[in-house]
PDB file of C-alpha atoms and ligand atoms in Angstrom:
ATOM      1  CA  MET A   1      -7.396   2.114 -28.731  1.00 77.00           C
ATOM      2  CA  ASN A   2     -10.941   2.746 -27.544  1.00 93.00           C
ATOM      3  CA  VAL A   3     -12.454   6.193 -27.221  1.00 95.00           C
ATOM      4  CA  GLU A   4     -13.138   6.604 -23.501  1.00 97.00           C
ATOM      5  CA  ARG A   5     -14.466   9.222 -21.142  1.00 98.00           C
ATOM      6  CA  THR A   6     -12.926  10.124 -17.818  1.00 98.00           C
ATOM      7  CA  LEU A   7     -13.713  12.542 -15.021  1.00 98.00           C
ATOM      8  CA  SER A   8     -11.248  15.300 -14.174  1.00 99.00           C
ATOM      9  CA  ILE A   9     -11.404  17.794 -11.321  1.00 99.00           C
ATOM     10  CA  ILE A  10      -9.266  20.899 -10.946  1.00 99.00           C
ATOM     11  CA  LYS A  11      -9.061  21.149  -7.159  1.00 98.00           C
ATOM     12  CA  PRO A  12      -9.267  24.339  -5.056  1.00 98.00           C
ATOM     13  CA  ASP A  13      -5.480  24.896  -5.223  1.00 98.00           C
ATOM     14  CA  GLY A  14      -5.577  24.741  -9.046  1.00 98.00           C
ATOM     15  CA  ILE A  15      -8.380  27.332  -9.121  1.00 98.00           C
ATOM     16  CA  GLU A  16      -6.571  29.491  -6.548  1.00 98.00           C
ATOM     17  CA  LYS A  17      -3.433  29.474  -8.722  1.00 98.00           C
ATOM     18  CA  ASP A  18      -5.406  30.447 -11.864  1.00 98.00           C
ATOM     19  CA  LEU A  19      -4.452  27.243 -13.647  1.00 98.00           C
ATOM     20  CA  ILE A  20      -7.751  26.418 -15.388  1.00 98.00           C
ATOM     21  CA  GLY A  21      -6.580  27.661 -18.790  1.00 98.00           C
ATOM     22  CA  GLU A  22      -3.157  26.014 -18.531  1.00 98.00           C
ATOM     23  CA  ILE A  23      -4.649  22.679 -17.521  1.00 98.00           C
ATOM     24  CA  PHE A  24      -7.330  22.784 -20.249  1.00 98.00           C
ATOM     25  CA  ARG A  25      -4.578  23.595 -22.758  1.00 98.00           C
ATOM     26  CA  ARG A  26      -2.683  20.469 -21.672  1.00 98.00           C
ATOM     27  CA  PHE A  27      -5.802  18.324 -22.060  1.00 98.00           C
ATOM     28  CA  GLU A  28      -6.549  19.696 -25.516  1.00 98.00           C
ATOM     29  CA  GLY A  29      -2.897  19.448 -26.557  1.00 98.00           C
ATOM     30  CA  ALA A  30      -3.063  15.741 -25.727  1.00 98.00           C
ATOM     31  CA  LYS A  31      -6.277  15.287 -27.747  1.00 97.00           C
ATOM     32  CA  LEU A  32      -8.430  14.979 -24.661  1.00 98.00           C
ATOM     33  CA  ARG A  33     -11.571  16.840 -25.616  1.00 97.00           C
ATOM     34  CA  ILE A  34     -13.629  18.614 -22.989  1.00 98.00           C
ATOM     35  CA  VAL A  35     -17.197  17.420 -23.585  1.00 98.00           C
ATOM     36  CA  ALA A  36     -18.768  18.780 -20.370  1.00 98.00           C
ATOM     37  CA  ALA A  37     -17.515  21.198 -17.727  1.00 98.00           C
ATOM     38  CA  LYS A  38     -18.775  23.153 -14.736  1.00 98.00           C
ATOM     39  CA  MET A  39     -17.420  25.079 -11.801  1.00 98.00           C
ATOM     40  CA  LEU A  40     -18.984  24.446  -8.423  1.00 98.00           C
ATOM     41  CA  LYS A  41     -18.319  24.442  -4.727  1.00 98.00           C
ATOM     42  CA  LEU A  42     -18.658  20.941  -3.315  1.00 98.00           C
ATOM     43  CA  SER A  43     -20.891  20.592  -0.273  1.00 98.00           C
ATOM     44  CA  GLN A  44     -19.620  18.617   2.694  1.00 98.00           C
ATOM     45  CA  GLU A  45     -22.068  15.864   1.775  1.00 98.00           C
ATOM     46  CA  GLN A  46     -20.935  15.725  -1.867  1.00 98.00           C
ATOM     47  CA  ALA A  47     -17.257  15.555  -0.874  1.00 98.00           C
ATOM     48  CA  ASN A  48     -17.966  12.863   1.735  1.00 98.00           C
ATOM     49  CA  GLN A  49     -19.784  10.845  -0.877  1.00 98.00           C
ATOM     50  CA  PHE A  50     -17.271  11.395  -3.682  1.00 98.00           C
ATOM     51  CA  TYR A  51     -14.375  10.239  -1.484  1.00 97.00           C
ATOM     52  CA  PHE A  52     -16.402   7.554   0.360  1.00 96.00           C
ATOM     53  CA  VAL A  53     -13.886   4.898  -0.732  1.00 95.00           C
ATOM     54  CA  HIS A  54     -11.258   6.648   1.442  1.00 97.00           C
ATOM     55  CA  ARG A  55     -13.535   7.060   4.492  1.00 97.00           C
ATOM     56  CA  GLU A  56     -11.323   4.923   6.738  1.00 98.00           C
ATOM     57  CA  LYS A  57      -8.053   6.556   5.739  1.00 97.00           C
ATOM     58  CA  SER A  58      -6.300   8.885   8.157  1.00 97.00           C
ATOM     59  CA  PHE A  59      -6.378  11.728   5.602  1.00 97.00           C
ATOM     60  CA  TYR A  60     -10.125  11.512   4.855  1.00 98.00           C
ATOM     61  CA  ALA A  61     -11.327  14.385   7.068  1.00 97.00           C
ATOM     62  CA  ASP A  62      -8.553  16.695   5.847  1.00 97.00           C
ATOM     63  CA  LEU A  63      -9.222  15.727   2.228  1.00 98.00           C
ATOM     64  CA  VAL A  64     -12.943  16.512   2.543  1.00 98.00           C
ATOM     65  CA  SER A  65     -12.229  19.761   4.317  1.00 98.00           C
ATOM     66  CA  TYR A  66      -9.729  20.790   1.632  1.00 98.00           C
ATOM     67  CA  MET A  67     -12.010  19.817  -1.271  1.00 98.00           C
ATOM     68  CA  THR A  68     -14.808  21.962   0.179  1.00 98.00           C
ATOM     69  CA  SER A  69     -12.520  24.928   0.906  1.00 98.00           C
ATOM     70  CA  GLY A  70     -13.117  26.633  -2.454  1.00 98.00           C
ATOM     71  CA  PRO A  71     -14.550  26.120  -5.915  1.00 98.00           C
ATOM     72  CA  VAL A  72     -13.528  23.226  -8.129  1.00 98.00           C
ATOM     73  CA  MET A  73     -13.768  22.824 -11.899  1.00 98.00           C
ATOM     74  CA  VAL A  74     -15.180  19.474 -12.970  1.00 98.00           C
ATOM     75  CA  GLN A  75     -14.967  18.178 -16.541  1.00 98.00           C
ATOM     76  CA  VAL A  76     -15.524  15.115 -18.671  1.00 98.00           C
ATOM     77  CA  LEU A  77     -12.625  14.380 -21.002  1.00 98.00           C
ATOM     78  CA  GLU A  78     -13.074  12.227 -24.070  1.00 97.00           C
ATOM     79  CA  GLY A  79     -10.457  10.652 -26.310  1.00 97.00           C
ATOM     80  CA  GLU A  80      -8.573   7.509 -27.191  1.00 97.00           C
ATOM     81  CA  GLY A  81      -7.373   5.862 -24.002  1.00 98.00           C
ATOM     82  CA  ALA A  82      -8.581   8.945 -22.105  1.00 98.00           C
ATOM     83  CA  ILE A  83      -8.374   7.418 -18.621  1.00 98.00           C
ATOM     84  CA  GLU A  84      -4.696   6.426 -18.811  1.00 98.00           C
ATOM     85  CA  LYS A  85      -3.754   9.452 -20.902  1.00 98.00           C
ATOM     86  CA  ASN A  86      -5.193  11.805 -18.281  1.00 98.00           C
ATOM     87  CA  ARG A  87      -3.328   9.942 -15.536  1.00 98.00           C
ATOM     88  CA  LEU A  88      -0.075  10.362 -17.452  1.00 98.00           C
ATOM     89  CA  ILE A  89      -0.674  14.081 -17.930  1.00 98.00           C
ATOM     90  CA  MET A  90      -1.496  14.515 -14.201  1.00 98.00           C
ATOM     91  CA  GLY A  91       1.524  12.546 -12.918  1.00 98.00           C
ATOM     92  CA  ALA A  92       1.757  10.533  -9.704  1.00 98.00           C
ATOM     93  CA  THR A  93      -0.612  11.367  -6.809  1.00 98.00           C
ATOM     94  CA  ASP A  94       2.352  12.537  -4.734  1.00 98.00           C
ATOM     95  CA  PRO A  95       3.965  15.419  -6.643  1.00 98.00           C
ATOM     96  CA  ALA A  96       7.351  14.442  -5.205  1.00 98.00           C
ATOM     97  CA  GLU A  97       7.072  11.260  -7.279  1.00 98.00           C
ATOM     98  CA  ALA A  98       5.500  12.811 -10.393  1.00 98.00           C
ATOM     99  CA  ASP A  99       7.483  12.833 -13.637  1.00 98.00           C
ATOM    100  CA  PRO A 100       8.808  16.230 -14.790  1.00 98.00           C
ATOM    101  CA  GLY A 101       6.425  18.012 -17.133  1.00 98.00           C
ATOM    102  CA  THR A 102       3.307  16.548 -15.533  1.00 98.00           C
ATOM    103  CA  ILE A 103       0.680  18.838 -13.978  1.00 98.00           C
ATOM    104  CA  ARG A 104       1.427  17.686 -10.434  1.00 98.00           C
ATOM    105  CA  SER A 105       5.201  17.911 -10.846  1.00 98.00           C
ATOM    106  CA  ASP A 106       4.906  21.396 -12.323  1.00 98.00           C
ATOM    107  CA  PHE A 107       2.320  22.893  -9.943  1.00 98.00           C
ATOM    108  CA  ALA A 108       1.400  20.768  -6.885  1.00 98.00           C
ATOM    109  CA  GLU A 109       2.614  21.464  -3.359  1.00 97.00           C
ATOM    110  CA  SER A 110       1.769  18.190  -1.613  1.00 97.00           C
ATOM    111  CA  ILE A 111      -0.053  14.893  -1.931  1.00 97.00           C
ATOM    112  CA  GLU A 112      -3.209  16.562  -0.609  1.00 95.00           C
ATOM    113  CA  ARG A 113      -2.946  19.821  -2.517  1.00 97.00           C
ATOM    114  CA  ASN A 114      -2.185  18.018  -5.752  1.00 98.00           C
ATOM    115  CA  ILE A 115      -4.079  20.299  -8.190  1.00 98.00           C
ATOM    116  CA  VAL A 116      -6.094  17.674 -10.098  1.00 98.00           C
ATOM    117  CA  HIS A 117      -8.116  14.509  -9.695  1.00 98.00           C
ATOM    118  CA  GLY A 118      -8.649  11.953 -12.457  1.00 98.00           C
ATOM    119  CA  SER A 119     -10.597   8.690 -12.546  1.00 98.00           C
ATOM    120  CA  ASP A 120      -8.398   5.642 -12.037  1.00 97.00           C
ATOM    121  CA  GLY A 121     -10.234   3.092 -14.220  1.00 98.00           C
ATOM    122  CA  PRO A 122     -13.271   2.492 -16.441  1.00 98.00           C
ATOM    123  CA  LEU A 123     -15.680   1.660 -13.599  1.00 98.00           C
ATOM    124  CA  THR A 124     -14.740   4.638 -11.460  1.00 98.00           C
ATOM    125  CA  ALA A 125     -14.781   6.880 -14.543  1.00 98.00           C
ATOM    126  CA  ALA A 126     -18.391   5.898 -15.284  1.00 98.00           C
ATOM    127  CA  GLU A 127     -19.409   6.320 -11.632  1.00 98.00           C
ATOM    128  CA  GLU A 128     -17.612   9.642 -11.183  1.00 98.00           C
ATOM    129  CA  ILE A 129     -19.021  11.094 -14.426  1.00 98.00           C
ATOM    130  CA  ARG A 130     -22.530  10.092 -13.294  1.00 98.00           C
ATOM    131  CA  PHE A 131     -21.855  11.718  -9.924  1.00 98.00           C
ATOM    132  CA  PHE A 132     -21.580  15.158 -11.556  1.00 98.00           C
ATOM    133  CA  PHE A 133     -23.245  14.972 -14.980  1.00 98.00           C
ATOM    134  CA  SER A 134     -26.321  13.534 -16.643  1.00 97.00           C
ATOM    135  CA  GLU A 135     -26.009  12.112 -20.164  1.00 94.00           C
ATOM    136  CA  GLU A 136     -27.743  15.257 -21.520  1.00 95.00           C
ATOM    137  CA  ASP A 137     -24.975  17.441 -20.048  1.00 97.00           C
ATOM    138  CA  ILE A 138     -22.355  15.731 -22.203  1.00 96.00           C
ATOM    139  CA  CYS A 139     -21.895  17.208 -25.676  1.00 93.00           C
ATOM    140  CA  LEU A 140     -21.264  14.997 -28.674  1.00 86.00           C
ATOM    141  CA  ARG A 141     -18.280  16.274 -30.616  1.00 79.00           C
ATOM    142  CA  ARG A 142     -17.102  15.360 -34.090  1.00 69.00           C
ATOM    143  CA  PRO A 143     -14.408  12.671 -34.160  1.00 65.00           C
TER     144      PRO A 143
HETATM  145  P1  CMP B 201      -7.232  12.122  -5.673  1.00 66.60           P
HETATM  146  O1  CMP B 201      -6.800  11.662  -7.017  1.00 66.60           O
HETATM  147  O2  CMP B 201      -8.222  13.214  -5.620  1.00 66.60           O
HETATM  148  O3  CMP B 201      -7.820  10.883  -4.837  1.00 66.60           O
HETATM  149  C1  CMP B 201      -7.790  10.829  -3.438  1.00 66.60           C
HETATM  150  C2  CMP B 201      -6.982  11.924  -2.857  1.00 66.60           C
HETATM  151  O4  CMP B 201      -6.570  11.701  -1.522  1.00 66.60           O
HETATM  152  C3  CMP B 201      -5.682  12.044  -3.621  1.00 66.60           C
HETATM  153  O5  CMP B 201      -5.930  12.591  -4.882  1.00 66.60           O
HETATM  154  C4  CMP B 201      -4.849  12.871  -2.691  1.00 66.60           C
HETATM  155  O6  CMP B 201      -5.084  14.257  -2.841  1.00 66.60           O
HETATM  156  C5  CMP B 201      -5.367  12.414  -1.334  1.00 66.60           C
HETATM  157  N1  CMP B 201      -4.398  11.511  -0.716  1.00 66.60           N
HETATM  158  C6  CMP B 201      -4.041  10.304  -1.146  1.00 66.60           C
HETATM  159  N2  CMP B 201      -3.115   9.763  -0.293  1.00 66.60           N
HETATM  160  C7  CMP B 201      -2.904  10.696   0.666  1.00 66.60           C
HETATM  161  C8  CMP B 201      -2.070  10.759   1.818  1.00 66.60           C
HETATM  162  N3  CMP B 201      -1.252   9.741   2.121  1.00 66.60           N
HETATM  163  N4  CMP B 201      -2.113  11.854   2.574  1.00 66.60           N
HETATM  164  C9  CMP B 201      -2.937  12.890   2.255  1.00 66.60           C
HETATM  165  N5  CMP B 201      -3.768  12.883   1.168  1.00 66.60           N
HETATM  166  C10 CMP B 201      -3.737  11.799   0.398  1.00 66.60           C
END
């Protein structure tokens, strides 16, 4: 399997619930290495742009408002099959449908307040990583 990078965000509800350490532990336990990370508060413009693909959906305004409601933790994860592996660890977008033991099943309250975001494929991963990090921000780690 190829070594990939993917973008992960711990959303405002994950920060509010003090889940950064628990979520990082799950990534590391699954051999997803954190190669860049920062905490920030998204501006309205950044959130609009990040979720541009959903701009026509009924939930777009609420999603942007929620994502700007508090700080988020953004990280690049690296590992074999990182994109799919991260999606498995997160669980389904709607926590009601997420498998037991996944982050969303264990901690999320609703489809909107669903604790984490993860890139859904190689193209979006590359775009989303570039959205938050330059190549110099990403640390090379030993295999
Ligand atoms: P995320 O992985 O960040 O990508 C888009 C987000 O939109 C998604 O997680 C959910 O939080 C949110 N979302 C997706 N579908 C719905 C929906 N039907 N109602 C409300 N929010 C949604």
